[in-house]
Every structure is written in C-alpha cells, then in structure tokens.
Short mmCIF file of C-alpha atoms in Angstrom, two decimals:
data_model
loop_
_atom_site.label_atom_id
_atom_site.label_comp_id
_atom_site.label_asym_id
_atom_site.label_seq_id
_atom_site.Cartn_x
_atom_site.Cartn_y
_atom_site.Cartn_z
CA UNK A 1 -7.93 -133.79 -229.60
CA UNK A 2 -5.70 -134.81 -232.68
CA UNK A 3 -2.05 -134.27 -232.69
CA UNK A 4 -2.25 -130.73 -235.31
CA UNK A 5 -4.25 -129.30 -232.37
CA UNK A 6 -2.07 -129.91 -229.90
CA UNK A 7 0.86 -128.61 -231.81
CA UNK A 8 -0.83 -125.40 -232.30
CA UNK A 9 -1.58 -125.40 -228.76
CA UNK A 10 2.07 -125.83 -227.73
CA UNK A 11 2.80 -123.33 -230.42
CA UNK A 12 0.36 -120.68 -229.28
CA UNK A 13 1.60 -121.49 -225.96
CA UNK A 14 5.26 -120.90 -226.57
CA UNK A 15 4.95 -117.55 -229.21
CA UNK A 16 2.29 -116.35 -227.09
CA UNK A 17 4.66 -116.46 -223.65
CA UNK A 18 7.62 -115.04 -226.09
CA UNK A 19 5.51 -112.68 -227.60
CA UNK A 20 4.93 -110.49 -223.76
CA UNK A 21 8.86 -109.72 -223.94
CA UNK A 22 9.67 -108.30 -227.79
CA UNK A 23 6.61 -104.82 -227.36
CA UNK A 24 8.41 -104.09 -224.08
CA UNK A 25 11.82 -104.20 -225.78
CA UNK A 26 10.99 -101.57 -228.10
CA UNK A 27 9.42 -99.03 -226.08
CA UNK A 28 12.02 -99.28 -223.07
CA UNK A 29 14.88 -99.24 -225.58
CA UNK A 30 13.43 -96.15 -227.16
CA UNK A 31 12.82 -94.89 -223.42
CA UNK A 32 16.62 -95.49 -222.87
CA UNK A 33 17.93 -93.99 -226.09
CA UNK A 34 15.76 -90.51 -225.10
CA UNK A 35 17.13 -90.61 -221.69
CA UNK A 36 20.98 -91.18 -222.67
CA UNK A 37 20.89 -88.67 -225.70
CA UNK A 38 19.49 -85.78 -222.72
CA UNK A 39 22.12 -86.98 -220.47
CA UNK A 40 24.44 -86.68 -223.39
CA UNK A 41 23.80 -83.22 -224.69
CA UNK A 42 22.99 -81.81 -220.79
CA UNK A 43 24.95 -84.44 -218.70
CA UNK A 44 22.24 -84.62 -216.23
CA UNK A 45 23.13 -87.25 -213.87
CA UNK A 46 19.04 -87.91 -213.17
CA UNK A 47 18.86 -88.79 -216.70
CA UNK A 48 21.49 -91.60 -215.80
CA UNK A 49 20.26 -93.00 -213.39
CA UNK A 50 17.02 -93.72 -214.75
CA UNK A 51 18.35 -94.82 -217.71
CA UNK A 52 20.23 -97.17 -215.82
CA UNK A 53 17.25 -97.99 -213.83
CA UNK A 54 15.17 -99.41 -216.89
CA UNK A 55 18.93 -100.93 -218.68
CA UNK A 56 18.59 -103.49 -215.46
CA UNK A 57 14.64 -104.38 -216.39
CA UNK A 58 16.05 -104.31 -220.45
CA UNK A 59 18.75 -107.32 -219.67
CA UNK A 60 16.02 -108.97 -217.70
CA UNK A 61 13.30 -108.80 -220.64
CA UNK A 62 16.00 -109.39 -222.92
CA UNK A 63 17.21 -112.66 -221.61
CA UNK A 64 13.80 -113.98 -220.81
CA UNK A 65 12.62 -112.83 -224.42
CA UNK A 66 15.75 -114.63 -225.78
CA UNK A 67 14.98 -117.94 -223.76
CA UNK A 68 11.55 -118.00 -224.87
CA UNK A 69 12.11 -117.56 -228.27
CA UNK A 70 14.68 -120.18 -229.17
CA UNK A 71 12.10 -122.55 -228.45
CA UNK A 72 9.84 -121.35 -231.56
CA UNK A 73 12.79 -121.97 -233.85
CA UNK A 74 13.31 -125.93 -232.79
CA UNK A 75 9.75 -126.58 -232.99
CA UNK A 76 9.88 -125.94 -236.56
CA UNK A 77 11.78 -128.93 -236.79
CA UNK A 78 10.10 -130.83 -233.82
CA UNK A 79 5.97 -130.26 -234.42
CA UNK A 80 6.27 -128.76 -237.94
CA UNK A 81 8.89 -130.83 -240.00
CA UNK A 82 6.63 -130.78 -242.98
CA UNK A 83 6.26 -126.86 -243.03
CA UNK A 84 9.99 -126.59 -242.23
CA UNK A 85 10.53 -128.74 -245.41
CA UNK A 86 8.12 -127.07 -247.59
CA UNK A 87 8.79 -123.76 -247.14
CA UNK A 88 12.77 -123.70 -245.38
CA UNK A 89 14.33 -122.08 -248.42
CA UNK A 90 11.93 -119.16 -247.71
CA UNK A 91 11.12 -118.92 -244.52
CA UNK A 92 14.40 -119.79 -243.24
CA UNK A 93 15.98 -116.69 -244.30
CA UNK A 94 14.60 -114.07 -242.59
CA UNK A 95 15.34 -116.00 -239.12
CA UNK A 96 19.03 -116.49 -240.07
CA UNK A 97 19.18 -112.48 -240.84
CA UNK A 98 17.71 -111.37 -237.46
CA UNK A 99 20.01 -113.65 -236.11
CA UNK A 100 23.13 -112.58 -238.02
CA UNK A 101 22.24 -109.03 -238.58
CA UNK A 102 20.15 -107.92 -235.14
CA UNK A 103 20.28 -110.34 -232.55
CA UNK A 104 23.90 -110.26 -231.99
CA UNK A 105 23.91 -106.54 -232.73
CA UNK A 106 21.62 -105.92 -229.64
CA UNK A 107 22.75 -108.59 -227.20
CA UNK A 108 26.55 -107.06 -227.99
CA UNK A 109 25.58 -103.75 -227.17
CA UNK A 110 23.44 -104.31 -224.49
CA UNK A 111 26.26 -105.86 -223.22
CA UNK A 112 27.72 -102.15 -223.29
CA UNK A 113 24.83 -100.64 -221.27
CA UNK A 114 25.06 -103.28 -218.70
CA UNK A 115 28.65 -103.65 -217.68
CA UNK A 116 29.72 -100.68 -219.64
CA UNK A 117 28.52 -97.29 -217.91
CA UNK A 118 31.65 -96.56 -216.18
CA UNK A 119 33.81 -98.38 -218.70
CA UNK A 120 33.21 -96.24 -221.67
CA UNK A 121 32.70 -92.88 -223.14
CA UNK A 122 29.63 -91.27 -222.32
CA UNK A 123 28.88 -90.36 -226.46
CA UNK A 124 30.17 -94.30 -226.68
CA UNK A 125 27.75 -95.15 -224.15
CA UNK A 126 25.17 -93.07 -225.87
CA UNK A 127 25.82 -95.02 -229.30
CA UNK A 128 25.34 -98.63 -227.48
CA UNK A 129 21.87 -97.69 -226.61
CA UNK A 130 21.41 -96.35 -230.28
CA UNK A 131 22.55 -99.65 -231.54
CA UNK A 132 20.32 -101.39 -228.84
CA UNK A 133 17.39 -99.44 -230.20
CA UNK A 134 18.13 -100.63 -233.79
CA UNK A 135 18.66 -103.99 -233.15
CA UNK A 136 15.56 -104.24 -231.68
CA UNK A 137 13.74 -103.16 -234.07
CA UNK A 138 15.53 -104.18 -237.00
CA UNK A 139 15.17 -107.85 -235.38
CA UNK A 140 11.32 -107.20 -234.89
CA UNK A 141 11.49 -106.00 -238.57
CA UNK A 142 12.68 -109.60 -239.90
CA UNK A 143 10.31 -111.61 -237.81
CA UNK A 144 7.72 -109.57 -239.14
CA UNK A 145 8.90 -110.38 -242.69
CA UNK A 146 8.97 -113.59 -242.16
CA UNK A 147 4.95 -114.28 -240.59
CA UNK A 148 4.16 -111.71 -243.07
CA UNK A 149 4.95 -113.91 -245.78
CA UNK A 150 3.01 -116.83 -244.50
CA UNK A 151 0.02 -113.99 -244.22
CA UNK A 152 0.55 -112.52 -248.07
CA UNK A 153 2.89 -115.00 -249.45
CA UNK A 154 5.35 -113.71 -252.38
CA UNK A 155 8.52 -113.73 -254.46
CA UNK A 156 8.38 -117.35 -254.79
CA UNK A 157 7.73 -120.14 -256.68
CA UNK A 158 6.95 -124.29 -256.05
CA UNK A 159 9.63 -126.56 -257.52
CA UNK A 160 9.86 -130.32 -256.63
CA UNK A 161 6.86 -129.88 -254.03
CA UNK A 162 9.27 -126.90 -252.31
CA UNK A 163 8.80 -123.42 -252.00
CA UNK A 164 11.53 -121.59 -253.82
CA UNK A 165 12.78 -117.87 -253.40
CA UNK A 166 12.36 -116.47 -257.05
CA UNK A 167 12.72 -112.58 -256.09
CA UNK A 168 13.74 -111.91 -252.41
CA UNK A 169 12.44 -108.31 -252.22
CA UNK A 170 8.99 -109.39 -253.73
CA UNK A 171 9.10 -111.81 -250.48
CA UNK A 172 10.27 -109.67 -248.37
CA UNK A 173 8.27 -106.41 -249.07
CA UNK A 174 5.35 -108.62 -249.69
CA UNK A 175 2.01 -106.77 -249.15
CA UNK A 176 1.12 -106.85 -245.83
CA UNK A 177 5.32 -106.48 -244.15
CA UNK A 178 5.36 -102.40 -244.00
CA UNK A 179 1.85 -102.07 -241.94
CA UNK A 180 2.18 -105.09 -240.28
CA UNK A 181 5.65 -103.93 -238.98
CA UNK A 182 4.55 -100.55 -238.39
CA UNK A 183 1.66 -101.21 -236.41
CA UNK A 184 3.21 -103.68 -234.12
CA UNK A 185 6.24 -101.41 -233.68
CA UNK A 186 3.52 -98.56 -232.73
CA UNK A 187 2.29 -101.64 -230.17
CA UNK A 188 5.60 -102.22 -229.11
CA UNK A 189 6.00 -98.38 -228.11
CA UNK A 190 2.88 -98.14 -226.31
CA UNK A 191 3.62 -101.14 -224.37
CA UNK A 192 6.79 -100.07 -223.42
CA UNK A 193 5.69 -96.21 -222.74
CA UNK A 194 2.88 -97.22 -220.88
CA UNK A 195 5.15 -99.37 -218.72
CA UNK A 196 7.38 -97.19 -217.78
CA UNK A 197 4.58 -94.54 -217.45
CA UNK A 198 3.23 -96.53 -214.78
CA UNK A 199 6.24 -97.21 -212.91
CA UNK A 200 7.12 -93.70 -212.66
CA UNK A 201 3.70 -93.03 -211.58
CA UNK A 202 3.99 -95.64 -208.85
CA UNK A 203 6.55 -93.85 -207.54
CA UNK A 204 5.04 -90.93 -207.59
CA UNK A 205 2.03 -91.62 -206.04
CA UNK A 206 4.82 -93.57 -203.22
CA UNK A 207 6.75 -89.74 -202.84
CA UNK A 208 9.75 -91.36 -204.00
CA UNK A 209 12.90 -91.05 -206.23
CA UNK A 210 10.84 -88.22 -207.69
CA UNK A 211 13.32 -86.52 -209.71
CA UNK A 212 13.74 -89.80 -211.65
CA UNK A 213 9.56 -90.52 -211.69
CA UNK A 214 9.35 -87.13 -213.42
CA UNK A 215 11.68 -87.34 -215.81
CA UNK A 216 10.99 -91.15 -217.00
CA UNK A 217 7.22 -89.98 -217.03
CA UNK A 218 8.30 -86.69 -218.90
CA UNK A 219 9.81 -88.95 -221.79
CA UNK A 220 6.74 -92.07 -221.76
CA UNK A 221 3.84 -89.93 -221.43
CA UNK A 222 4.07 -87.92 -224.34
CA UNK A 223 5.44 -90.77 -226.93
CA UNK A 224 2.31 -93.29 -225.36
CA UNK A 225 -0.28 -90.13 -226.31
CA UNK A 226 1.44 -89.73 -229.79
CA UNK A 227 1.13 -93.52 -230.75
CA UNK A 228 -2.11 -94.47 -229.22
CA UNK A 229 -3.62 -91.66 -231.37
CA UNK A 230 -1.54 -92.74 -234.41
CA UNK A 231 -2.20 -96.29 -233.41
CA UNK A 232 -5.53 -95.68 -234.78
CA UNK A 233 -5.27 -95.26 -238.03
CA UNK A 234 -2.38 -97.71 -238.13
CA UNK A 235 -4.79 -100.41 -237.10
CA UNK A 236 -7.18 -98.91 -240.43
CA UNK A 237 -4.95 -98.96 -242.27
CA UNK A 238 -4.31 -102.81 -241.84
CA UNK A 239 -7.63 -103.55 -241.56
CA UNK A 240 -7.86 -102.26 -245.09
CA UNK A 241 -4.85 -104.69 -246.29
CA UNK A 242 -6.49 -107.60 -245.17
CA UNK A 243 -10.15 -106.60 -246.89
CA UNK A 244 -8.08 -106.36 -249.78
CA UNK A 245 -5.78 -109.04 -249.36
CA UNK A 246 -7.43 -111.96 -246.46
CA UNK A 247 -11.04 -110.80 -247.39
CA UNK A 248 -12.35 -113.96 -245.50
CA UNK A 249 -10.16 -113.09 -242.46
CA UNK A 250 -11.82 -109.61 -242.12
CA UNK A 251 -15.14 -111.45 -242.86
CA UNK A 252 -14.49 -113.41 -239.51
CA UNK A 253 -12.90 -110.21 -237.77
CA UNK A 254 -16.62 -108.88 -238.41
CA UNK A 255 -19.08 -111.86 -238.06
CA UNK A 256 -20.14 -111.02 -242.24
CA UNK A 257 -21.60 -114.23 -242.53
CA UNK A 258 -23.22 -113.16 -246.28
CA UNK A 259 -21.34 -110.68 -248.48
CA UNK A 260 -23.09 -107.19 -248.76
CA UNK A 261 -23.08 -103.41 -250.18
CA UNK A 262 -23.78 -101.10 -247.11
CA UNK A 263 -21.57 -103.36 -244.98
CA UNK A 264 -22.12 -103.09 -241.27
CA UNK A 265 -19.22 -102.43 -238.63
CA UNK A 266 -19.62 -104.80 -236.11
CA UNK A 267 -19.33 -103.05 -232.07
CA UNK A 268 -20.71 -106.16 -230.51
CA UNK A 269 -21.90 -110.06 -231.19
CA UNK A 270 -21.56 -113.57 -230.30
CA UNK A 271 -20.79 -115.26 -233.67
CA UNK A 272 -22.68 -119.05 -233.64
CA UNK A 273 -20.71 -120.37 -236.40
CA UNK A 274 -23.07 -123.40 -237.04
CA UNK A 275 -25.85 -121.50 -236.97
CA UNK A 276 -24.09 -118.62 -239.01
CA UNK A 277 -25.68 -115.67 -237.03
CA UNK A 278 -24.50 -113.56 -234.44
CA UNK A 279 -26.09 -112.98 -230.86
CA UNK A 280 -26.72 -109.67 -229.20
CA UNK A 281 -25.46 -108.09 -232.40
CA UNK A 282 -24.44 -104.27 -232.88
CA UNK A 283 -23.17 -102.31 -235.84
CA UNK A 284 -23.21 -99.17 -237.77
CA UNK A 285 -25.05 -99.78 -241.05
CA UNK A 286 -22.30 -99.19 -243.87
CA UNK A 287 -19.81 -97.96 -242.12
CA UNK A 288 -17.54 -101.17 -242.90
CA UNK A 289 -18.14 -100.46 -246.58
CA UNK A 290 -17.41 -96.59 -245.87
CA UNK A 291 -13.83 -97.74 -244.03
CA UNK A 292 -12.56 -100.40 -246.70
CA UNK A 293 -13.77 -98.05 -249.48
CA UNK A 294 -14.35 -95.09 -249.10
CA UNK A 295 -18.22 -96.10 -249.96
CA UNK A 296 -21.14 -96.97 -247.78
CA UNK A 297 -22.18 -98.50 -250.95
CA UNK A 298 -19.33 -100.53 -251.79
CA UNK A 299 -19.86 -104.41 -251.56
CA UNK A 300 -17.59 -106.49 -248.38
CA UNK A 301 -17.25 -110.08 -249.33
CA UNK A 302 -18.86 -112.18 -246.87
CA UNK A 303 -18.12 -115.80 -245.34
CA UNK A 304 -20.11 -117.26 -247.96
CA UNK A 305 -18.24 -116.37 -250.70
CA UNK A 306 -15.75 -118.60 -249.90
CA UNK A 307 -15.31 -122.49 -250.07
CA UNK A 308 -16.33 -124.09 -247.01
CA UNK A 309 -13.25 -125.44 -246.23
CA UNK A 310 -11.28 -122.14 -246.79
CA UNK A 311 -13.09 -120.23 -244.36
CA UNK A 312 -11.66 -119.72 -240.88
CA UNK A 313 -12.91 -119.76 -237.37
CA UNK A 314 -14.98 -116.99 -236.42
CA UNK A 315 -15.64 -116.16 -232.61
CA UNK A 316 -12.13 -116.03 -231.14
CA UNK A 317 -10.85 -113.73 -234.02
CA UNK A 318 -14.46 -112.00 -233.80
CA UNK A 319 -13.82 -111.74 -229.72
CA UNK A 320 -10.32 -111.28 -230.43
CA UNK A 321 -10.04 -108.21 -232.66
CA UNK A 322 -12.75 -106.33 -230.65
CA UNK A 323 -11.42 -106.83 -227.54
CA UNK A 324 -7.98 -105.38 -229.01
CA UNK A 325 -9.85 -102.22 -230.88
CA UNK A 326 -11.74 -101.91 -226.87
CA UNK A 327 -8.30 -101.68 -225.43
CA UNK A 328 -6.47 -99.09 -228.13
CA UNK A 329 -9.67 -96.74 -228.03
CA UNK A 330 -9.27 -97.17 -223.77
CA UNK A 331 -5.89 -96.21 -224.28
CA UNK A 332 -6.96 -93.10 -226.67
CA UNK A 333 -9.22 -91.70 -223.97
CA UNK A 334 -6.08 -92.45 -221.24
CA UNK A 335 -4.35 -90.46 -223.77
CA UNK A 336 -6.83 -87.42 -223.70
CA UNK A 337 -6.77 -87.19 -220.37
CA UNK A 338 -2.95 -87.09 -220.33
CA UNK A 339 -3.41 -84.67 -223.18
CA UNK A 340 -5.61 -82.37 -221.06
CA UNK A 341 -3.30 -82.82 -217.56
CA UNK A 342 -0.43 -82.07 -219.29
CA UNK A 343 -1.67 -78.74 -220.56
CA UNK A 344 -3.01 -77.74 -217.26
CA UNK A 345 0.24 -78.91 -215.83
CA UNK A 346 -1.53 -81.29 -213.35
CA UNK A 347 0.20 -84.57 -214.26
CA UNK A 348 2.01 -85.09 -211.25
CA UNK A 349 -0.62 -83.79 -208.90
CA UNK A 350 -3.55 -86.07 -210.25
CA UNK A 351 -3.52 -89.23 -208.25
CA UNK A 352 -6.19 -90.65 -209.82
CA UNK A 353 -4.43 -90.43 -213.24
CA UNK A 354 -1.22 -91.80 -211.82
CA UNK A 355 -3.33 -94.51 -210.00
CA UNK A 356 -4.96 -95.26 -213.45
CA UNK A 357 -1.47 -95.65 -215.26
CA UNK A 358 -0.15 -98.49 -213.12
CA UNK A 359 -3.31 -100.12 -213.56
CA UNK A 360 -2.85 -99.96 -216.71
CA UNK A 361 0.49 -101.36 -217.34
CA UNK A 362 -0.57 -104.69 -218.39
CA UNK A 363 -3.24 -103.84 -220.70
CA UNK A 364 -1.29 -103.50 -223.86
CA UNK A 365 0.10 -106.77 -223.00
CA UNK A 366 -3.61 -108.15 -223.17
CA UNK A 367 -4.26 -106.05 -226.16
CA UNK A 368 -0.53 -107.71 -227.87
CA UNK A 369 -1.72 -110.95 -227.57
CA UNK A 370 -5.07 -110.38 -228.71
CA UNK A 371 -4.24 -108.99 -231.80
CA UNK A 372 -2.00 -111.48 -232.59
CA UNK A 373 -4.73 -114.13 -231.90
CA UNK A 374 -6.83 -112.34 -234.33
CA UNK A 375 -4.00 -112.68 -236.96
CA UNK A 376 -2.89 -116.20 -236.33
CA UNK A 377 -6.53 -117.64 -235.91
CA UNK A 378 -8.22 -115.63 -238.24
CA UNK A 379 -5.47 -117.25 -240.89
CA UNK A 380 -6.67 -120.65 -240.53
CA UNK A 381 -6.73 -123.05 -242.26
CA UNK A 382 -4.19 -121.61 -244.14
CA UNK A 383 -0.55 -121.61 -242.43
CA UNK A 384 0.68 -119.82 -245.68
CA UNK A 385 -2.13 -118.38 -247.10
CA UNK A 386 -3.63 -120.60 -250.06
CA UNK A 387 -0.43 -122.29 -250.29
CA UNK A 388 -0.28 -124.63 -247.14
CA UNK A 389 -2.85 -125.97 -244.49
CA UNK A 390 -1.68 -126.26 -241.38
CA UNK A 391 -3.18 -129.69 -241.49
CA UNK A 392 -0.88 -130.46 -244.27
CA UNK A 393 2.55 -128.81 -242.44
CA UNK A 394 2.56 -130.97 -238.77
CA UNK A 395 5.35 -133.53 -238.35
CA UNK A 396 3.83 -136.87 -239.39
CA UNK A 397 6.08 -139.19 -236.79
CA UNK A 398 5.35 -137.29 -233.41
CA UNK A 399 2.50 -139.25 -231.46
CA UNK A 400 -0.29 -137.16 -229.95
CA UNK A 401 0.86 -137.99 -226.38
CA UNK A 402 4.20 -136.85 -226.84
CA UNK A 403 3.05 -133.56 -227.85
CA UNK A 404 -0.04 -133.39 -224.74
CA UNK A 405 3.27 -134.21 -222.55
CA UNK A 406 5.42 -131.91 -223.65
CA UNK A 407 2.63 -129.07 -223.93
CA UNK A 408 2.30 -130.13 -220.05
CA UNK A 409 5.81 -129.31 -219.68
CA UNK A 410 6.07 -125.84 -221.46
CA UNK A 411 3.05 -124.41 -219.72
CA UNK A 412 4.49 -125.48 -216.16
CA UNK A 413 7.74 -124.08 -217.54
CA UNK A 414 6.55 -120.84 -218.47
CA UNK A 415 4.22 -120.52 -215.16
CA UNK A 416 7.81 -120.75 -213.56
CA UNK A 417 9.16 -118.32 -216.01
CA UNK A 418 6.71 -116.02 -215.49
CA UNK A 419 6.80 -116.15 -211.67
CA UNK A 420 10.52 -115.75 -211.61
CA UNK A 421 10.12 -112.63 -214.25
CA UNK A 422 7.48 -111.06 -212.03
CA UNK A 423 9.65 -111.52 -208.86
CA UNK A 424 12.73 -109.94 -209.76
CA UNK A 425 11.09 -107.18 -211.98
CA UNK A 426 9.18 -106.22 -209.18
CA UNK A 427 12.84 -106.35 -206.68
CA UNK A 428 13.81 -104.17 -209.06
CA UNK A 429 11.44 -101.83 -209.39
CA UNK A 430 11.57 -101.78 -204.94
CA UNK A 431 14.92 -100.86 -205.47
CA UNK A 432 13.44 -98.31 -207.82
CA UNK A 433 16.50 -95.59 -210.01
CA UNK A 434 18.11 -94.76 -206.37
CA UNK A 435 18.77 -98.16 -205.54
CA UNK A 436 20.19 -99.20 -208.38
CA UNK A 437 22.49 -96.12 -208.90
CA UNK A 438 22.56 -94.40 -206.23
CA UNK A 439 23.06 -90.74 -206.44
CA UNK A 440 26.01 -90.67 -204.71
CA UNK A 441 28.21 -92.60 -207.27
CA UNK A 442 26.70 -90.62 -210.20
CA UNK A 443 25.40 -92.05 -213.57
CA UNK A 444 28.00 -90.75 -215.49
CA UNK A 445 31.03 -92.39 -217.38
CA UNK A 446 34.55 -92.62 -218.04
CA UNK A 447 33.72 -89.48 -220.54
CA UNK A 448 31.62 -88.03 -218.23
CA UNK A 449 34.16 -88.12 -215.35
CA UNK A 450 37.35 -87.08 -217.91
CA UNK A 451 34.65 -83.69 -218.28
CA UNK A 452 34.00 -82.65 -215.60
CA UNK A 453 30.73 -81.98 -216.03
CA UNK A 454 28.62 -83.76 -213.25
#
C-alpha cells in the first residue's frame, strides 16, 4: 500500500468520523430555535424543557464535532504539505472565515444556551439559539465553499507553480457551492429531524415525559417530511451540475462505461472496472438522458470519453451513490406514512411507526457518509479537479509507516470517541427532558421569571 493511500485512508478516516457530528448540528439547532421561539411567544414551560433537553446533546455533538475536526486542518500540513502549498492562498481562506466569522459565533452562544437559561432574558435566550442556528450553518456554508472549489475550481489563477485568488466571489460562488450547500444543509435537517423524531418516539412508545415526546415530535416530524420530499429534487438537481460540470464523475455514479444518446439510469449493477461491464445490471432505457436533459435522446458522455488516466474509480461511487438515493427514497416513503398518520391524527398511537423512527435514527448518518464517498471518490484522481492529482499533493518526507501508525492510532482513537459519544448520549437521553429540567424548577429565565408568566 503506498504512502498517498494511506493518507487518504487516515483522511477518510478522520473527515468521515467528523463528518457524523456537523448534519446533526443543523437539524437539532433548528429543532432548538423552533422550540425557544414557541416558548418565547407562548412561554410554555414544556417547550423549555425540551429545548433544554436537546441544548445538553447540542454541547455534546458540538464538542465532539469540534475535536474531530481540528484534526483535518493539521493534516493539511502533516499528510498534504504539497496541496497545502499549492493551493493555501485559496483554500486557506474559507477555513480562516468559518473560524473567524462562525465558529466562535456558535461556540459563544452556545455558551448562552448552556450556562445561560436562568442567567438571561428569555427573548436574549431566544436570540443565542438564533445565533447558534446561524453559526452553524453559516460555518457549514464556508466548508462547503471551500471542497466545492476543489470539486469546480474558480476565481483563480497559477503564478510561480501557486494557486492564486484572482476574483474571490468567482471562487467562492463557484458552480457547484449553492447546490452543494443546499443539499447537504437539507441532509443536515433530516439527520437532525429524524433524530430527534426518534427519540421522542422512544419515549413514547416507553409512556414517558410525554408532553415533551409530543411536542419535540410535533416540531421534527413535519420539517423531516418537508425535506425528504424536497431532498429529492435537491439531489437532481446536483446530479445535473456534475453531468454538466464532472461528466466523468456521473459516468462512474452510473457504471456508463461508453458514452450514449438514450442514456440508461442505472437501479442496480456490479461495475467490473477491468472488464468495463457491469453485473446483474438494471436501468430504465433513457431516462438518464431524459433527467440531465430534458431528452431521452440527448447524448451522456461515457467513461470512454475520457483519458485513461483521468477517469475515476467506479464501484464504490457506483455502490456509493445508490445506496444513498436507496436511503432518501426509504426516507420519502417514511415520510408518506408520516404524511398519512398525521392526517388521520394517529401519530402517537401507531407503534409500529414510532418503532420504525428509532430504527431509523442512524440511517441518514449511513446515507451522510455515503454521499460524501460518492463525492470524494468519484473526484479521483483529481484532488482539485484538472488542476491537482492527489498523487501530486501528499507530503513527500512522511514515510509510509509513519502514516500506517498513526492511521492505527486515529481509528483506535475514534473507536474510543465514538464509544464515549454513544455512552453519554444515551445517559442523556435515560435522563430523557424531565431529568434534565425537571418540571419543578421550570424552563424559564430571568425574563421569564421577572413576567410572570409560567
């Protein structure tokens, strides 16, 4: 195994661990903003307390999110020296503006919503988990900026063997940032909806802190239905950006070995990429062409349109993107029978629904990383798109073994991680809204006490 492998193993390793924490920020800190501004306008001290029931499981995704992702940044400069020195002036600034401009605008405020319940103003209170909300996702919004450019690279120029920022907004808005960003902020809700779906049905389905189960699934439900509907023509529409702008990537998303008019959508395969065929295959005759173009009859570039040393991997973005299109369609038809429940009014009463909801938790998690497998692999070899292998941007001085040990380390690390997350997450969620605010002491604040309104 050489040592450009093995970085990207460490790497994959380390973004995909970091990459569990981010969706679940945005959809519990949208959960949280819906429950504070209802216990703002009505003061309803359920609202509280299980909006201070999912602040506690915020700070502990936060912190682990935060943990896991300073790691990316140094191994930049550890594994990937020469892409850090190639393309620093560009890359670079997007990370230093979600760390100026969002990360210390969330982890200040969420401050606030930790400590600050009883120490501040309820509409104060109300505007930390505002601010909470927008850090989050204007911090998700610069990330995204910055691995879209190394998708759909722009604004820029080479000088001196450097890239060089020419026009920032041309790099910036560069054409796949808005629909990337949207569609993994639509992820990011149903990940968090879904999660807090299921834990309300948990405790449901358990005949406890019910008051709080309804309400949190009163807010999730509906907002998981919306996006996992929208979700699918999100995921078109960027489907359709890279056919127009990664043509080989979407040739590898759909096992198009030659290009063709009357494209076929691929439901099911096992891409042999030596043999450049695909087992057990399944599609819809012109339907791809229909999709990118409007035209059954409309040619998709194929594999072998492309230099042989340009095109990427096939199966595991093949497997990859499938498996995540499975999942969003599973969570569609979750989504219809929520729909249809929640017209009957039989949400609460159906176990089997509530049963399926905590099963489900974790799915979006599995359909997160999948996607962004599909991305990342189905880049290759490219680490900015026809501007930099990857071979080309590994550190030249790091030996092999030192990055097999230290990939030994970070996955025993992040087991530990992981089984320390799971274990207090799961405390917490014994302890349930009732347990961690208990009704008694109210969830109100310093406002909420000077009103008189509890």
């Amino acid at each position: 195994m050489t040592a450009v492998l093995l970085a990207r193993l460490q790497f994959a390793l380390a973004v995909g661990f970091h990459f569990f924490f981010p969706p679940l920020t945005f959809g519990l800190t949208l959960a949280i903003l819906v429950l504070e501004t209802i216990n703002l306008r009505r003061g309803q001290q359920v609202a509280g307390r299980a909006s201070a029931f999912l602040v506690r499981i915020l700070g502990l995704v936060f912190v682990l999110g935060t943990a896991t992702g300073i790691t990316l940044e140094f191994s930049f400069g550890t594994n990937w020296s020469q892409y850090a020195r190639f393309v620093g002036d560009v890359f670079g600034a997007p990370l230093a503006a979600e760390g100026v401009f969002a990360f210390f605008l969330e982890s200040v405020f969420l401050g606030v919503l930790v400590f600050g319940r009883k120490r501040v103003s309820r509409r104060m209170y109300w505007w930390a988990s505002f601010l909470v909300f927008f850090g989050a996702h204007l911090s998700g919004l610069w990330i995204i900026i910055a691995n879209s450019w190394m998708q759909t690279p722009a604004g820029f120029t080479i000088e001196g063997g450097r890239a060089v920022l020419v026009d920032f907004w041309a790099a910036a808005l560069n054409p796949s940032t808005l629909i990337r960003y949207v569609h993994t902020l639509a992820a990011g809700w149903v990940t968090g909806c879904l999660f807090v779906a299921g834990v309300a049905a948990h405790y449901l389905l358990k005949g406890r802190d019910q008051q709080e189960a309804a309400l949190l699934l009163r807010v999730a439900l509906p907002v998981f239905i919306a996006v996992s509907f929208a979700q699918v023509l999100l995921g078109h529409q960027h489907s359709v950006q890279v056919a127009r702008t990664q043509p080989e990537k979407l040739a590898a998303f759909e096992a198009l070995w030659e290009g063709q008019t009357q494209a076929p959508l691929a439901l099911f395969g096992v891409p042999l990429t030596r043999e450049q065929r695909t087992l057990f295959y399944v599609g819809i005759p012109g339907l791809l062409s229909w999709l990118v173009h409007g035209d059954a009859d409309a040619r998709i570039a194929g594999l072998a349109d492309f230099p042989a040393d340009e095109r990427p991997p096939v199966l595991l973005p093949f497997l990859s993107y499938h498996v995540m299109i499975a999942l969003g369609f599973l969570f569609v038809g979750l989504s219809i029978a929520g729909l249809i429940l929640m017209a009957r009014r039989r949400v609460h009463q159906t176990r089997w629904f509530l049963r399926f909801l905590v099963f489900a938790v974790p799915l979006p998690h599995l359909a997160n990383q999948f996607g962004w497998i599909a991305a990342e692999v189905g880049r290759q070899p490219w680490v900015v798109y026809r501007v930099l292998r990857t071979e080309d941007a590994a550190s030249v001085v790091v030996a092999r073994g030192q990055i097999a040990f230290t990939l030994l380390i970070f996955a025993v690390l992040y087991a530990l991680l992981f089984a320390v997350f799971v274990r207090v997450l799961l405390a917490l969620i014994r302890k349930g809204p009732s347990g961690v605010v208990p009704a008694s002491s109210a969830a109100g604040s310093v406002g909420e006490v000077a009103d008189g309104d509890h």
